[in-house]
Amino acid sequence: MSVKDLPVDYRRSPSPGQSFPSPTGIVSKKHLCHLTETPIRKNKRKRSEPKKRSDFSIKRFCPESPGSACSESGRSEDTDINVDESPRVPSVCSNNVLLPEHTDTRGDNHSDSNSNSSPPAHPGLVMFPGHFPPGFMIPNFHYKHPGLPFPIPQPLPPGQLQRVDLLQSATSGYRGGGGTISTTNSNNNVKQTSMNNSSNKDTKSVSVENESDDFNESSRGGRKNRKNYKNMTRERRIEANARERTRVHTISAAFESLRRAVPSYSYNQKLSKLAILRIASSYIMALGRLAEIDNLDNSDERSSFANCVDLCTRTIQTEGRARRRH
DNA sequence: TAGGCCATCTGGTCCT
DNA sequence: AGGACCAGATGGCCTA
């Protein structure tokens, strides 16, 4: 079995009209839709009719809700208290697989990557020789797909990480077998967190209860009879909000998984969702080029792969700089 | 303090 | 009919 036999064409390269985001380019929503293949909706919401937010939001009634605050008084005390207790990014996948603790290291790693000193290396990550800059890291490659000449990134068991030298694999390893793969057990920073979907559910139930209580209390203030849900009861609106939160959390968890699957300067480097998409696209292109190589003696293909790696490297560098600017 | 990023709420639209 | 999906609005947090 060869790469050509795979149902997915790993050898596919961008079509002439298709372009990957420039490392320095500005990605518009249109471009993002292109990247994510968002289907074009037939009926878009009218943009000329800005709507006023409802006064019945959970934020208004439930200060415990993540990110919520008393709208009249700005940040609430509860919000301040909860900042250090709950991570901003969900630390669990939608399938309830616990992830290593995600620490928001905004600024720390960026300053590392900004300087010439090497960033702290994750034990499961290795640096690329040759094309990649110092401190450049690739995600963990776990399994070698049967019949594939190169490894497919797979979710790792908790605490287990692996190393692979992609460049060496490209030149001598995975086509004939013999790529350098070593296993590293990582017990550090693999911490179980309580951030999961159940917590969201809890938030929902608490929100409902609190809103109900606050609503009853607010009824004294005259908000009792206010209706703003079109064709929806308040309970259904709250349920829909909870579903929407869960859906967005799932998307965020997927982004977090993708972040861990793409190269970065450090394991805990904070990347925006846009940066994750940019890096992932260039990384996929590099992998596609790698899969495309049949004869590494061909200098053209070798240089094509090198160009893709270089693009991936530049994207990471650019995104790192862009993030630091914020 | 401005701007970027993100979570949340909300309502419109699509899909099952 | 109800849930999923989407995008606008809003506010909080963080960084330069």
Tab-separated table of C-alpha atoms (C1' of nucleotides) in Angstrom:
chain	number	residue	atom	x	y	z
A	1	MET	CA	0.000	0.000	0.000
A	2	SER	CA	1.310	3.380	-0.919
A	3	VAL	CA	0.268	6.911	-0.340
A	4	LYS	CA	-1.443	6.906	-3.678
A	5	ASP	CA	-3.768	4.169	-2.475
A	6	LEU	CA	-5.098	6.202	0.373
A	7	PRO	CA	-8.663	7.408	0.137
A	8	VAL	CA	-7.465	10.886	0.955
A	9	ASP	CA	-5.086	12.436	-1.468
A	10	TYR	CA	-2.231	13.417	0.789
A	11	ARG	CA	-0.269	14.462	-2.226
A	12	ARG	CA	-2.679	17.188	-3.110
A	13	SER	CA	-1.199	20.607	-3.298
A	14	PRO	CA	-3.052	23.892	-3.476
A	15	SER	CA	-4.796	24.425	-6.734
A	16	PRO	CA	-3.740	27.406	-8.811
A	17	GLY	CA	-6.603	29.515	-7.565
A	18	GLN	CA	-6.143	28.388	-4.028
A	19	SER	CA	-3.740	30.171	-1.826
A	20	PHE	CA	-2.630	29.637	1.679
A	21	PRO	CA	-2.483	32.577	3.985
A	22	SER	CA	0.557	34.674	3.640
A	23	PRO	CA	2.681	34.844	6.755
A	24	THR	CA	2.298	38.547	6.694
A	25	GLY	CA	-1.056	38.774	5.002
A	26	ILE	CA	-4.301	39.760	6.564
A	27	VAL	CA	-6.835	36.989	6.674
A	28	SER	CA	-10.298	38.242	6.067
A	29	LYS	CA	-13.468	36.497	7.080
A	30	LYS	CA	-13.843	35.479	3.494
A	31	HIS	CA	-10.444	33.905	3.619
A	32	LEU	CA	-11.269	32.167	6.846
A	33	CYS	CA	-14.416	30.798	5.317
A	34	HIS	CA	-12.292	29.534	2.506
A	35	LEU	CA	-9.924	27.842	4.884
A	36	THR	CA	-12.632	26.215	6.895
A	37	GLU	CA	-14.818	25.552	3.920
A	38	THR	CA	-17.740	27.226	5.535
A	39	PRO	CA	-20.730	26.632	3.349
A	40	ILE	CA	-22.210	29.718	1.877
A	41	ARG	CA	-25.490	30.406	3.480
A	42	LYS	CA	-28.352	31.158	1.243
A	43	ASN	CA	-29.988	33.478	3.670
A	44	LYS	CA	-27.773	35.695	5.663
A	45	ARG	CA	-28.964	37.762	8.488
A	46	LYS	CA	-29.573	41.349	7.588
A	47	ARG	CA	-26.599	43.373	8.665
A	48	SER	CA	-28.341	46.693	8.433
A	49	GLU	CA	-30.444	45.987	11.443
A	50	PRO	CA	-28.328	46.080	14.546
A	51	LYS	CA	-30.180	44.562	17.387
A	52	LYS	CA	-30.131	45.701	20.906
A	53	ARG	CA	-29.083	43.176	23.458
A	54	SER	CA	-31.666	41.720	25.690
A	55	ASP	CA	-31.873	42.679	29.295
A	56	PHE	CA	-32.625	39.082	30.150
A	57	SER	CA	-29.164	37.777	29.498
A	58	ILE	CA	-27.682	35.297	31.891
A	59	LYS	CA	-24.825	37.660	32.457
A	60	ARG	CA	-27.218	40.068	33.944
A	61	PHE	CA	-28.712	37.614	36.350
A	62	CYS	CA	-25.929	35.149	36.968
A	63	PRO	CA	-22.641	36.693	38.077
A	64	GLU	CA	-21.255	33.183	38.469
A	65	SER	CA	-21.484	32.563	34.778
A	66	PRO	CA	-18.012	32.479	33.208
A	67	GLY	CA	-17.047	35.860	31.939
A	68	SER	CA	-20.116	37.393	33.355
A	69	ALA	CA	-20.270	40.601	35.215
A	70	CYS	CA	-22.863	42.865	36.629
A	71	SER	CA	-23.668	44.980	33.668
A	72	GLU	CA	-24.315	48.032	35.691
A	73	SER	CA	-21.238	47.854	37.832
A	74	GLY	CA	-18.659	46.445	35.494
A	75	ARG	CA	-16.516	43.699	36.897
A	76	SER	CA	-18.095	41.859	39.714
A	77	GLU	CA	-16.309	40.481	42.711
A	78	ASP	CA	-17.218	36.999	41.632
A	79	THR	CA	-15.543	37.550	38.326
A	80	ASP	CA	-12.393	38.657	40.019
A	81	ILE	CA	-12.413	35.676	42.302
A	82	ASN	CA	-12.976	33.169	39.574
A	83	VAL	CA	-10.242	34.395	37.302
A	84	ASP	CA	-7.580	32.198	38.803
A	85	GLU	CA	-9.833	29.262	39.395
A	86	SER	CA	-11.038	28.522	35.916
A	87	PRO	CA	-8.845	28.483	32.857
A	88	ARG	CA	-9.895	30.638	29.959
A	89	VAL	CA	-9.466	27.745	27.605
A	90	PRO	CA	-11.309	24.520	28.281
A	91	SER	CA	-8.802	21.858	29.217
A	92	VAL	CA	-10.835	18.966	28.029
A	93	CYS	CA	-11.822	17.723	24.645
A	94	SER	CA	-15.363	17.157	23.691
A	95	ASN	CA	-14.853	13.466	24.234
A	96	ASN	CA	-13.872	14.162	27.815
A	97	VAL	CA	-10.249	13.251	27.250
A	98	LEU	CA	-8.275	15.113	29.811
A	99	LEU	CA	-5.647	17.366	28.441
A	100	PRO	CA	-2.491	18.576	30.058
A	101	GLU	CA	-3.012	21.658	32.028
A	102	HIS	CA	-3.265	24.663	29.861
A	103	THR	CA	-1.647	27.626	31.392
A	104	ASP	CA	-2.126	30.948	29.848
A	105	THR	CA	1.399	32.060	29.303
A	106	ARG	CA	0.726	35.186	27.400
A	107	GLY	CA	3.824	37.196	27.298
A	108	ASP	CA	6.159	34.705	28.869
A	109	ASN	CA	6.861	32.521	25.920
A	110	HIS	CA	6.547	35.364	23.575
A	111	SER	CA	9.327	37.138	25.268
A	112	ASP	CA	11.285	33.938	25.023
A	113	SER	CA	10.730	33.625	21.347
A	114	ASN	CA	11.449	37.245	20.930
A	115	SER	CA	14.840	36.905	22.423
A	116	ASN	CA	17.621	34.787	21.137
A	117	SER	CA	17.471	32.427	24.050
A	118	SER	CA	15.872	29.098	23.427
A	119	PRO	CA	12.367	28.778	24.761
A	120	PRO	CA	11.651	26.148	27.341
A	121	ALA	CA	11.336	22.872	25.558
A	122	HIS	CA	8.519	20.512	26.149
A	123	PRO	CA	9.936	17.078	26.937
A	124	GLY	CA	8.007	15.492	24.123
A	125	LEU	CA	9.066	17.914	21.486
A	126	VAL	CA	12.208	18.099	19.483
A	127	MET	CA	13.822	20.776	17.469
A	128	PHE	CA	14.278	20.545	13.788
A	129	PRO	CA	17.717	20.737	12.380
A	130	GLY	CA	18.294	22.502	9.162
A	131	HIS	CA	15.301	24.422	7.927
A	132	PHE	CA	13.661	25.186	11.216
A	133	PRO	CA	14.728	27.962	13.502
A	134	PRO	CA	16.185	27.359	16.928
A	135	GLY	CA	13.529	26.386	19.359
A	136	PHE	CA	11.124	25.314	16.684
A	137	MET	CA	9.058	22.375	17.789
A	138	ILE	CA	6.756	19.929	16.191
A	139	PRO	CA	3.870	18.173	17.828
A	140	ASN	CA	4.040	14.639	19.042
A	141	PHE	CA	3.938	11.924	16.491
A	142	HIS	CA	2.569	8.858	18.057
A	143	TYR	CA	1.668	6.175	15.630
A	144	LYS	CA	2.895	5.287	12.255
A	145	HIS	CA	-0.157	4.619	10.186
A	146	PRO	CA	-0.026	1.156	8.602
A	147	GLY	CA	0.889	1.564	5.018
A	148	LEU	CA	1.843	5.170	5.384
A	149	PRO	CA	5.414	6.198	4.882
A	150	PHE	CA	5.103	8.895	7.505
A	151	PRO	CA	3.515	9.041	10.918
A	152	ILE	CA	0.062	10.351	11.519
A	153	PRO	CA	-0.402	12.550	14.555
A	154	GLN	CA	-2.616	10.758	17.007
A	155	PRO	CA	-3.941	11.650	20.414
A	156	LEU	CA	-1.486	10.506	22.971
A	157	PRO	CA	-2.242	8.601	26.109
A	158	PRO	CA	-2.080	10.894	29.093
A	159	GLY	CA	1.461	11.603	30.043
A	160	GLN	CA	3.050	9.861	27.097
A	161	LEU	CA	4.916	11.745	24.473
A	162	GLN	CA	7.069	10.788	21.560
A	163	ARG	CA	9.825	12.286	19.583
A	164	VAL	CA	10.407	12.256	15.895
A	165	ASP	CA	12.805	13.962	13.611
A	166	LEU	CA	10.717	14.872	10.640
A	167	LEU	CA	13.542	16.031	8.469
A	168	GLN	CA	15.478	12.873	9.101
A	169	SER	CA	12.356	10.916	8.405
A	170	ALA	CA	11.902	12.701	5.156
A	171	THR	CA	15.346	11.850	4.016
A	172	SER	CA	15.881	8.386	5.350
A	173	GLY	CA	13.305	7.307	7.810
A	174	TYR	CA	9.754	6.633	6.980
A	175	ARG	CA	10.038	5.579	3.405
A	176	GLY	CA	12.109	2.625	4.319
A	177	GLY	CA	11.501	2.507	7.994
A	178	GLY	CA	14.116	3.642	10.387
A	179	GLY	CA	13.017	7.077	11.373
A	180	THR	CA	14.093	8.036	14.812
A	181	ILE	CA	11.252	7.593	17.201
A	182	SER	CA	11.726	7.532	20.887
A	183	THR	CA	9.235	7.513	23.652
A	184	THR	CA	9.272	9.919	26.472
A	185	ASN	CA	7.133	9.659	29.487
A	186	SER	CA	6.070	13.005	30.678
A	187	ASN	CA	4.626	13.210	34.100
A	188	ASN	CA	4.974	16.874	34.511
A	189	ASN	CA	2.172	19.261	33.938
A	190	VAL	CA	-0.295	16.549	33.151
A	191	LYS	CA	-2.929	17.647	35.486
A	192	GLN	CA	-6.507	16.687	35.596
A	193	THR	CA	-8.801	19.569	35.579
A	194	SER	CA	-12.421	19.787	36.394
A	195	MET	CA	-13.165	21.840	33.345
A	196	ASN	CA	-15.429	19.645	31.321
A	197	ASN	CA	-18.806	19.603	29.818
A	198	SER	CA	-20.401	18.728	33.081
A	199	SER	CA	-19.166	21.981	34.454
A	200	ASN	CA	-20.879	23.664	31.608
A	201	LYS	CA	-23.981	21.828	32.473
A	202	ASP	CA	-23.545	22.927	36.009
A	203	THR	CA	-23.133	26.446	34.880
A	204	LYS	CA	-26.271	26.111	32.934
A	205	SER	CA	-28.299	24.731	35.763
A	206	VAL	CA	-26.918	27.254	38.161
A	207	SER	CA	-27.590	29.955	35.698
A	208	VAL	CA	-31.158	28.914	35.332
A	209	GLU	CA	-31.676	28.763	39.015
A	210	ASN	CA	-29.980	32.025	39.668
A	211	GLU	CA	-31.745	33.678	36.864
A	212	SER	CA	-34.982	32.371	38.170
A	213	ASP	CA	-34.227	33.707	41.589
A	214	ASP	CA	-32.954	36.970	40.297
A	215	PHE	CA	-35.844	37.203	37.978
A	216	ASN	CA	-38.212	36.823	40.857
A	217	GLU	CA	-36.272	39.409	42.729
A	218	SER	CA	-36.118	41.642	39.739
A	219	SER	CA	-39.831	41.374	39.408
A	220	ARG	CA	-39.960	43.766	42.269
A	221	GLY	CA	-38.143	46.211	40.091
A	222	GLY	CA	-40.632	45.976	37.269
A	223	ARG	CA	-38.829	43.631	34.859
A	224	LYS	CA	-41.286	40.862	35.495
A	225	ASN	CA	-43.379	41.345	32.444
A	226	ARG	CA	-40.654	42.191	30.013
A	227	LYS	CA	-40.651	39.954	26.967
A	228	ASN	CA	-37.945	39.970	24.406
A	229	TYR	CA	-37.670	36.409	23.191
A	230	LYS	CA	-39.361	36.133	19.890
A	231	ASN	CA	-41.438	32.987	19.804
A	232	MET	CA	-39.380	31.524	22.607
A	233	THR	CA	-40.005	30.986	26.231
A	234	ARG	CA	-37.335	32.114	28.636
A	235	GLU	CA	-36.583	28.525	29.565
A	236	ARG	CA	-36.032	27.598	25.957
A	237	ARG	CA	-33.865	30.641	25.456
A	238	ILE	CA	-31.722	29.623	28.402
A	239	GLU	CA	-31.473	26.086	27.118
A	240	ALA	CA	-30.477	27.371	23.713
A	241	ASN	CA	-27.834	29.553	25.318
A	242	ALA	CA	-26.451	26.545	27.155
A	243	ARG	CA	-26.337	24.540	23.970
A	244	GLU	CA	-24.615	27.365	22.216
A	245	ARG	CA	-22.045	27.595	24.988
A	246	THR	CA	-21.425	23.882	24.758
A	247	ARG	CA	-21.080	24.126	21.023
A	248	VAL	CA	-18.603	26.965	21.241
A	249	HIS	CA	-16.688	25.134	23.958
A	250	THR	CA	-16.449	22.142	21.676
A	251	ILE	CA	-15.053	24.338	18.944
A	252	SER	CA	-12.577	25.857	21.363
A	253	ALA	CA	-11.521	22.399	22.515
A	254	ALA	CA	-10.993	21.416	18.907
A	255	PHE	CA	-8.868	24.492	18.392
A	256	GLU	CA	-6.880	23.552	21.461
A	257	SER	CA	-6.342	20.067	20.070
A	258	LEU	CA	-5.283	21.581	16.789
A	259	ARG	CA	-2.938	23.926	18.599
A	260	ARG	CA	-1.251	20.956	20.197
A	261	ALA	CA	-0.983	19.261	16.821
A	262	VAL	CA	0.797	22.047	15.018
A	263	PRO	CA	4.352	23.215	15.481
A	264	SER	CA	5.030	25.973	17.900
A	265	TYR	CA	7.847	27.484	19.844
A	266	SER	CA	6.778	26.010	23.118
A	267	TYR	CA	4.170	23.672	24.415
A	268	ASN	CA	2.302	26.354	26.266
A	269	GLN	CA	2.605	29.027	23.665
A	270	LYS	CA	-0.592	30.942	23.387
A	271	LEU	CA	-1.884	31.137	19.871
A	272	SER	CA	-5.027	32.804	18.708
A	273	LYS	CA	-7.505	30.781	16.745
A	274	LEU	CA	-6.533	32.657	13.634
A	275	ALA	CA	-2.886	31.881	14.265
A	276	ILE	CA	-3.711	28.218	14.795
A	277	LEU	CA	-5.490	28.095	11.457
A	278	ARG	CA	-2.647	29.821	9.666
A	279	ILE	CA	0.016	27.590	11.122
A	280	ALA	CA	-2.050	24.470	10.599
A	281	SER	CA	-2.634	25.260	6.948
A	282	SER	CA	1.029	25.801	6.249
A	283	TYR	CA	1.927	22.756	8.303
A	284	ILE	CA	-0.496	20.608	6.376
A	285	MET	CA	0.972	21.891	3.175
A	286	ALA	CA	4.428	20.926	4.363
A	287	LEU	CA	3.216	17.460	5.267
A	288	GLY	CA	1.518	17.192	1.936
A	289	ARG	CA	4.749	18.011	0.219
A	290	LEU	CA	6.487	15.483	2.366
A	291	ALA	CA	4.024	12.813	1.321
A	292	GLU	CA	4.489	13.871	-2.237
A	293	ILE	CA	8.164	13.096	-2.259
A	294	ASP	CA	8.917	9.817	-3.919
A	295	ASN	CA	12.521	10.373	-4.696
A	296	LEU	CA	14.443	12.627	-2.448
A	297	ASP	CA	17.277	12.589	-4.888
A	298	ASN	CA	15.154	14.912	-6.933
A	299	SER	CA	16.440	18.289	-5.971
A	300	ASP	CA	13.294	20.061	-7.137
A	301	GLU	CA	11.022	18.110	-4.849
A	302	ARG	CA	13.460	18.450	-2.047
A	303	SER	CA	13.505	22.156	-2.470
A	304	SER	CA	9.725	22.217	-2.752
A	305	PHE	CA	9.454	20.527	0.589
A	306	ALA	CA	12.033	22.878	1.984
A	307	ASN	CA	9.994	25.811	0.747
A	308	CYS	CA	6.913	24.494	2.506
A	309	VAL	CA	8.842	23.995	5.692
A	310	ASP	CA	10.168	27.490	5.309
A	311	LEU	CA	6.656	28.826	4.833
A	312	CYS	CA	5.545	26.974	7.935
A	313	THR	CA	8.466	28.408	9.862
A	314	ARG	CA	7.762	31.916	8.688
A	315	THR	CA	4.117	31.546	9.615
A	316	ILE	CA	5.004	30.519	13.132
A	317	GLN	CA	7.474	33.347	13.434
A	318	THR	CA	4.988	35.834	12.100
A	319	GLU	CA	2.197	34.631	14.327
A	320	GLY	CA	4.496	34.774	17.283
A	321	ARG	CA	5.370	38.345	16.491
A	322	ALA	CA	1.761	39.236	15.809
A	323	ARG	CA	0.765	37.802	19.132
A	324	ARG	CA	3.443	39.707	20.946
A	325	ARG	CA	2.216	42.938	19.483
A	326	HIS	CA	-1.122	42.520	21.154
B	1	DT	C1'	-5.735	53.738	26.819
B	2	DA	C1'	-6.562	51.554	22.373
B	3	DG	C1'	-6.861	47.438	20.100
B	4	DG	C1'	-6.963	42.385	19.820
B	5	DC	C1'	-8.957	38.269	21.374
B	6	DC	C1'	-12.407	35.675	23.409
B	7	DA	C1'	-16.778	34.098	25.754
B	8	DT	C1'	-21.427	34.835	25.956
B	9	DC	C1'	-26.028	36.164	24.590
B	10	DT	C1'	-29.218	36.602	21.010
B	11	DG	C1'	-32.064	35.983	16.979
B	12	DG	C1'	-32.270	34.476	12.114
B	13	DT	C1'	-31.891	30.617	9.189
B	14	DC	C1'	-31.162	25.868	7.981
B	15	DC	C1'	-31.600	21.036	8.811
B	16	DT	C1'	-33.513	16.693	10.558
C	1	DA	C1'	-40.901	21.612	16.097
C	2	DG	C1'	-36.629	21.754	17.991
C	3	DG	C1'	-31.772	21.620	17.607
C	4	DA	C1'	-27.689	23.111	14.997
C	5	DC	C1'	-25.350	26.607	12.860
C	6	DC	C1'	-24.134	31.234	12.113
C	7	DA	C1'	-23.113	36.071	12.765
C	8	DG	C1'	-23.816	40.517	15.197
C	9	DA	C1'	-23.491	42.785	19.636
C	10	DT	C1'	-21.408	43.285	23.947
C	11	DG	C1'	-18.229	43.281	27.671
C	12	DG	C1'	-14.061	41.507	30.060
C	13	DC	C1'	-9.195	40.563	29.988
C	14	DC	C1'	-4.701	41.331	28.389
C	15	DT	C1'	-0.835	43.588	26.073
C	16	DA	C1'	1.761	47.198	23.853
